[in-house]
């Protein structure tokens, strides 16, 4: 008998092999993750050719120092 | 109701008004599609000049045309096979033009790595459409994968309005690669199941 797939692996597989419709909570979660990456990642980390600065994460790190 | 569902409903109201106006003026849906691509070319030009906010505004206008053409076709009883074909073809021109605008910008800034990232994102964006179209000539439906055209367009707008185009290109690239892979895997599985059912 095969053992069931562990939950984290199942979540990762479902995120990769995307079969969810729009306007579901899984879709919302993915949108939040994307927006967090786009807006929170410091442009300097990505070497953004048109934006500069350290962004909100950089600002937070500065404040914590 | 989900968060994205709510945003969809809010955006739908002004669009309904525009659809009603287009129906009243009896504008042919294929004309609306064509106007949409012309406006998208203007957005691409703005991207190429690095004028992101202007590009974002133009993209919003272009995509209103893109969205309403199908609805107007329905209202005017002008739905046709050619209309569907024309819409798909014109959509590819719109998609490609935005990527080309960005490639022009990054090459003029001499940022080869982002020229490559954008070119790869463009390749997988087109393959996303192609894999589905080709798959659906073999199986009934192939609507898997996250990064479809509406998601791509909204991301382009977010990148333009908030000047985060580099991050947006990374997201489009990675999720388009996944989407193409999803569609290949899904089609393989569906065809295997059909083969086994026959045997």
Tab-separated table of C-alpha atoms in Angstrom:
chain	number	residue	atom	x	y	z
A	1	UNK	CA	0.000	0.000	0.000
A	2	UNK	CA	1.459	3.401	-0.924
A	3	UNK	CA	1.659	6.106	1.759
A	4	UNK	CA	-0.296	9.354	1.188
A	5	UNK	CA	1.658	12.350	-0.165
A	6	UNK	CA	2.772	14.750	2.602
A	7	UNK	CA	0.737	17.995	2.768
A	8	UNK	CA	3.581	20.432	1.880
A	9	UNK	CA	4.394	18.384	-1.210
A	10	UNK	CA	0.732	18.306	-2.205
A	11	UNK	CA	0.476	22.103	-1.772
A	12	UNK	CA	3.603	22.617	-3.893
A	13	UNK	CA	2.319	20.275	-6.601
A	14	UNK	CA	-1.096	21.993	-6.652
A	15	UNK	CA	0.585	25.398	-6.957
A	16	UNK	CA	2.689	24.123	-9.858
A	17	UNK	CA	-0.010	22.060	-11.571
A	18	UNK	CA	-2.635	24.800	-11.434
A	19	UNK	CA	-6.240	23.673	-12.008
A	20	UNK	CA	-8.136	26.217	-9.885
A	21	UNK	CA	-10.654	28.639	-11.379
A	22	UNK	CA	-10.509	32.428	-10.960
A	23	UNK	CA	-12.268	33.920	-7.901
A	24	UNK	CA	-11.470	30.958	-5.639
A	25	UNK	CA	-9.554	31.317	-2.369
A	26	UNK	CA	-6.593	29.458	-3.916
A	27	UNK	CA	-6.536	32.031	-6.735
A	28	UNK	CA	-6.664	34.892	-4.225
A	29	UNK	CA	-3.754	33.370	-2.309
A	30	UNK	CA	-1.690	33.119	-5.486
A	31	UNK	CA	-2.520	36.748	-6.374
A	32	UNK	CA	-1.432	37.888	-2.891
A	33	UNK	CA	1.855	35.967	-3.229
A	34	UNK	CA	2.518	37.521	-6.654
A	35	UNK	CA	1.704	41.059	-5.497
A	36	UNK	CA	3.898	40.588	-2.424
A	37	UNK	CA	6.797	39.540	-4.651
A	38	UNK	CA	6.255	42.404	-7.115
A	39	UNK	CA	5.827	45.159	-4.536
A	40	UNK	CA	7.974	44.006	-1.647
A	41	UNK	CA	11.087	42.740	-3.431
A	42	UNK	CA	13.664	45.538	-3.484
A	43	UNK	CA	14.271	46.618	-7.117
A	44	UNK	CA	18.014	46.603	-6.373
A	45	UNK	CA	17.894	42.867	-5.623
A	46	UNK	CA	16.479	42.217	-9.096
A	47	UNK	CA	18.731	44.764	-10.806
A	48	UNK	CA	15.617	46.534	-12.082
A	49	UNK	CA	16.688	48.707	-15.063
A	50	UNK	CA	13.981	51.342	-14.461
A	51	UNK	CA	13.425	51.375	-10.674
A	52	UNK	CA	15.907	51.738	-7.876
A	53	UNK	CA	15.937	51.651	-4.107
A	54	UNK	CA	15.533	48.970	-1.546
A	55	UNK	CA	11.728	48.895	-1.456
A	56	UNK	CA	9.596	48.140	1.624
A	57	UNK	CA	11.705	45.112	2.658
A	58	UNK	CA	14.912	47.146	2.477
A	59	UNK	CA	13.261	49.909	4.467
A	60	UNK	CA	12.176	47.408	7.123
A	61	UNK	CA	15.671	45.929	7.356
A	62	UNK	CA	17.061	49.466	7.742
A	63	UNK	CA	14.634	50.153	10.582
A	64	UNK	CA	15.503	46.902	12.328
A	65	UNK	CA	19.260	47.659	12.272
B	1	UNK	CA	-17.227	36.390	-2.259
B	2	UNK	CA	-13.470	36.307	-2.843
B	3	UNK	CA	-11.258	39.410	-3.083
B	4	UNK	CA	-10.582	38.990	-6.815
B	5	UNK	CA	-14.277	38.250	-7.405
B	6	UNK	CA	-15.205	41.552	-5.733
B	7	UNK	CA	-12.720	43.521	-7.861
B	8	UNK	CA	-14.164	41.851	-10.960
B	9	UNK	CA	-17.681	42.945	-10.003
B	10	UNK	CA	-16.608	46.551	-9.351
B	11	UNK	CA	-14.861	46.767	-12.749
B	12	UNK	CA	-17.825	45.216	-14.511
B	13	UNK	CA	-20.185	48.148	-13.900
B	14	UNK	CA	-18.455	50.815	-16.083
B	15	UNK	CA	-17.775	48.125	-18.685
B	16	UNK	CA	-21.488	47.357	-18.905
B	17	UNK	CA	-22.128	51.017	-19.736
B	18	UNK	CA	-19.513	50.974	-22.524
B	19	UNK	CA	-20.950	47.726	-23.898
B	20	UNK	CA	-24.430	49.261	-23.981
B	21	UNK	CA	-23.079	52.350	-25.796
B	22	UNK	CA	-21.278	50.180	-28.376
B	23	UNK	CA	-24.417	48.133	-28.950
B	24	UNK	CA	-26.512	51.305	-29.353
B	25	UNK	CA	-24.013	52.626	-31.917
B	26	UNK	CA	-23.964	49.170	-33.590
B	27	UNK	CA	-20.163	49.112	-33.773
B	28	UNK	CA	-19.051	45.807	-35.298
B	29	UNK	CA	-17.147	43.666	-32.750
B	30	UNK	CA	-14.313	42.982	-35.229
B	31	UNK	CA	-13.792	46.741	-35.503
B	32	UNK	CA	-13.598	46.987	-31.707
B	33	UNK	CA	-10.977	44.208	-31.696
B	34	UNK	CA	-8.926	46.034	-34.312
B	35	UNK	CA	-9.150	49.375	-32.466
B	36	UNK	CA	-7.929	47.533	-29.357
B	37	UNK	CA	-4.752	46.299	-31.045
B	38	UNK	CA	-3.998	49.759	-32.448
B	39	UNK	CA	-4.268	51.233	-28.957
B	40	UNK	CA	-2.031	48.435	-27.668
B	41	UNK	CA	0.605	49.461	-30.215
B	42	UNK	CA	0.501	52.934	-28.651
B	43	UNK	CA	1.002	51.344	-25.202
B	44	UNK	CA	3.984	49.421	-26.577
B	45	UNK	CA	5.452	52.657	-27.890
B	46	UNK	CA	5.027	54.282	-24.449
B	47	UNK	CA	6.731	51.266	-22.824
B	48	UNK	CA	9.575	51.529	-25.327
B	49	UNK	CA	10.055	55.183	-24.323
B	50	UNK	CA	10.011	54.241	-20.622
B	51	UNK	CA	6.780	56.173	-20.000
B	52	UNK	CA	5.234	53.550	-17.803
B	53	UNK	CA	2.291	55.461	-16.338
B	54	UNK	CA	1.142	56.616	-19.792
B	55	UNK	CA	1.613	53.037	-21.034
B	56	UNK	CA	-0.520	51.792	-18.136
B	57	UNK	CA	-3.338	54.210	-18.926
B	58	UNK	CA	-3.250	53.271	-22.627
B	59	UNK	CA	-3.258	49.567	-21.720
B	60	UNK	CA	-6.408	50.057	-19.629
B	61	UNK	CA	-8.158	51.712	-22.590
B	62	UNK	CA	-6.927	49.051	-25.047
B	63	UNK	CA	-8.125	46.242	-22.838
B	64	UNK	CA	-11.573	47.753	-22.478
B	65	UNK	CA	-11.917	47.246	-26.243
B	66	UNK	CA	-10.439	43.801	-25.905
B	67	UNK	CA	-12.932	42.843	-23.223
B	68	UNK	CA	-16.077	44.283	-24.752
B	69	UNK	CA	-15.747	42.929	-28.299
B	70	UNK	CA	-17.038	39.478	-27.365
B	71	UNK	CA	-19.881	40.884	-25.269
B	72	UNK	CA	-20.920	43.290	-28.029
B	73	UNK	CA	-20.836	40.411	-30.548
B	74	UNK	CA	-23.214	38.538	-28.279
B	75	UNK	CA	-25.569	41.497	-27.852
B	76	UNK	CA	-25.634	42.227	-31.591
B	77	UNK	CA	-26.031	38.534	-32.500
B	78	UNK	CA	-22.829	38.889	-34.485
B	79	UNK	CA	-20.973	35.931	-32.964
B	80	UNK	CA	-19.082	34.103	-35.715
B	81	UNK	CA	-16.264	31.606	-36.116
B	82	UNK	CA	-14.242	34.217	-37.941
B	83	UNK	CA	-14.810	36.682	-35.083
B	84	UNK	CA	-13.314	34.173	-32.627
B	85	UNK	CA	-10.379	33.510	-34.932
B	86	UNK	CA	-9.808	37.232	-35.582
B	87	UNK	CA	-9.909	37.960	-31.839
B	88	UNK	CA	-7.315	35.259	-31.058
B	89	UNK	CA	-4.963	36.414	-33.804
B	90	UNK	CA	-5.238	40.079	-32.840
B	91	UNK	CA	-4.667	39.170	-29.166
B	92	UNK	CA	-1.310	37.645	-30.100
B	93	UNK	CA	-0.301	40.882	-31.855
B	94	UNK	CA	-1.302	42.841	-28.751
B	95	UNK	CA	0.684	40.506	-26.476
B	96	UNK	CA	3.762	40.577	-28.659
B	97	UNK	CA	3.726	44.339	-29.114
B	98	UNK	CA	3.917	44.993	-25.346
B	99	UNK	CA	6.868	42.633	-24.950
B	100	UNK	CA	8.613	44.181	-27.962
B	101	UNK	CA	8.145	47.638	-26.443
B	102	UNK	CA	9.895	46.475	-23.279
B	103	UNK	CA	12.655	44.710	-25.228
B	104	UNK	CA	13.289	47.975	-27.092
B	105	UNK	CA	13.471	49.859	-23.779
B	106	UNK	CA	15.862	47.411	-22.109
B	107	UNK	CA	18.102	47.213	-25.160
B	108	UNK	CA	18.272	51.011	-25.367
B	109	UNK	CA	19.292	50.958	-21.677
B	110	UNK	CA	21.877	48.289	-22.626
B	111	UNK	CA	20.487	45.792	-20.133
B	112	UNK	CA	21.046	42.556	-22.027
B	113	UNK	CA	19.935	40.335	-19.146
B	114	UNK	CA	16.484	41.955	-19.101
B	115	UNK	CA	16.280	41.814	-22.894
B	116	UNK	CA	16.709	38.049	-22.485
B	117	UNK	CA	14.256	37.747	-19.576
B	118	UNK	CA	11.614	39.689	-21.514
B	119	UNK	CA	12.271	37.717	-24.709
B	120	UNK	CA	11.899	34.434	-22.806
B	121	UNK	CA	8.726	35.691	-21.093
B	122	UNK	CA	7.403	36.591	-24.564
B	123	UNK	CA	8.258	33.136	-25.910
B	124	UNK	CA	6.480	31.318	-23.080
B	125	UNK	CA	3.506	33.704	-23.199
B	126	UNK	CA	2.997	32.788	-26.837
B	127	UNK	CA	3.581	29.095	-26.113
B	128	UNK	CA	0.908	29.312	-23.411
B	129	UNK	CA	-1.637	30.207	-26.092
B	130	UNK	CA	-0.226	27.770	-28.644
B	131	UNK	CA	-0.188	24.747	-26.313
B	132	UNK	CA	-3.838	25.291	-25.447
B	133	UNK	CA	-4.909	25.845	-29.048
B	134	UNK	CA	-3.001	22.753	-30.224
B	135	UNK	CA	-4.141	20.642	-27.270
B	136	UNK	CA	-7.765	21.520	-27.911
B	137	UNK	CA	-7.450	20.129	-31.418
B	138	UNK	CA	-6.719	16.762	-29.738
B	139	UNK	CA	-8.673	16.875	-26.477
B	140	UNK	CA	-11.868	18.617	-25.364
B	141	UNK	CA	-10.410	21.285	-23.068
B	142	UNK	CA	-6.972	22.301	-21.841
B	143	UNK	CA	-7.585	25.112	-19.393
B	144	UNK	CA	-4.891	24.456	-16.809
B	145	UNK	CA	-2.064	26.690	-15.613
B	146	UNK	CA	-2.219	30.047	-13.850
B	147	UNK	CA	-0.629	32.538	-16.234
B	148	UNK	CA	-3.232	33.145	-18.923
B	149	UNK	CA	-3.719	36.339	-20.908
B	150	UNK	CA	-5.889	38.270	-18.393
B	151	UNK	CA	-3.345	37.633	-15.618
B	152	UNK	CA	-0.522	38.742	-17.922
B	153	UNK	CA	-2.310	41.949	-18.891
B	154	UNK	CA	-3.144	42.876	-15.299
B	155	UNK	CA	0.469	42.223	-14.310
B	156	UNK	CA	1.686	44.461	-17.155
B	157	UNK	CA	-0.593	47.227	-15.831
B	158	UNK	CA	0.585	46.758	-12.235
B	159	UNK	CA	4.203	46.838	-13.411
B	160	UNK	CA	3.574	49.982	-15.452
B	161	UNK	CA	1.620	51.912	-12.805
B	162	UNK	CA	3.974	51.081	-9.946
B	163	UNK	CA	7.240	50.958	-11.921
B	164	UNK	CA	7.937	47.339	-11.017
B	165	UNK	CA	8.259	45.960	-14.534
B	166	UNK	CA	11.372	43.892	-13.788
B	167	UNK	CA	9.620	41.944	-11.017
B	168	UNK	CA	6.578	41.547	-13.264
B	169	UNK	CA	8.736	40.097	-16.067
B	170	UNK	CA	10.163	37.516	-13.632
B	171	UNK	CA	6.660	36.533	-12.503
B	172	UNK	CA	5.351	36.262	-16.084
B	173	UNK	CA	8.385	34.222	-17.141
B	174	UNK	CA	8.331	31.715	-14.269
B	175	UNK	CA	4.551	31.224	-14.201
B	176	UNK	CA	4.340	30.998	-18.018
B	177	UNK	CA	6.958	28.218	-17.979
B	178	UNK	CA	4.808	26.397	-15.387
B	179	UNK	CA	1.660	26.986	-17.432
B	180	UNK	CA	3.190	25.572	-20.599
B	181	UNK	CA	4.472	22.555	-18.622
B	182	UNK	CA	1.006	22.080	-17.043
B	183	UNK	CA	-0.632	22.036	-20.451
B	184	UNK	CA	1.846	19.527	-21.853
B	185	UNK	CA	1.428	17.232	-18.817
B	186	UNK	CA	-2.366	17.575	-18.878
B	187	UNK	CA	-2.605	16.816	-22.606
B	188	UNK	CA	-0.291	13.807	-22.243
B	189	UNK	CA	-2.435	12.414	-19.408
B	190	UNK	CA	-5.710	13.011	-21.244
B	191	UNK	CA	-4.444	11.363	-24.426
B	192	UNK	CA	-3.041	8.413	-22.443
B	193	UNK	CA	-6.415	7.945	-20.737
B	194	UNK	CA	-8.225	8.027	-24.084
B	195	UNK	CA	-5.744	5.498	-25.490
B	196	UNK	CA	-6.242	3.190	-22.504
B	197	UNK	CA	-10.016	3.499	-22.745
B	198	UNK	CA	-9.903	2.470	-26.402
B	199	UNK	CA	-7.531	-0.476	-25.751
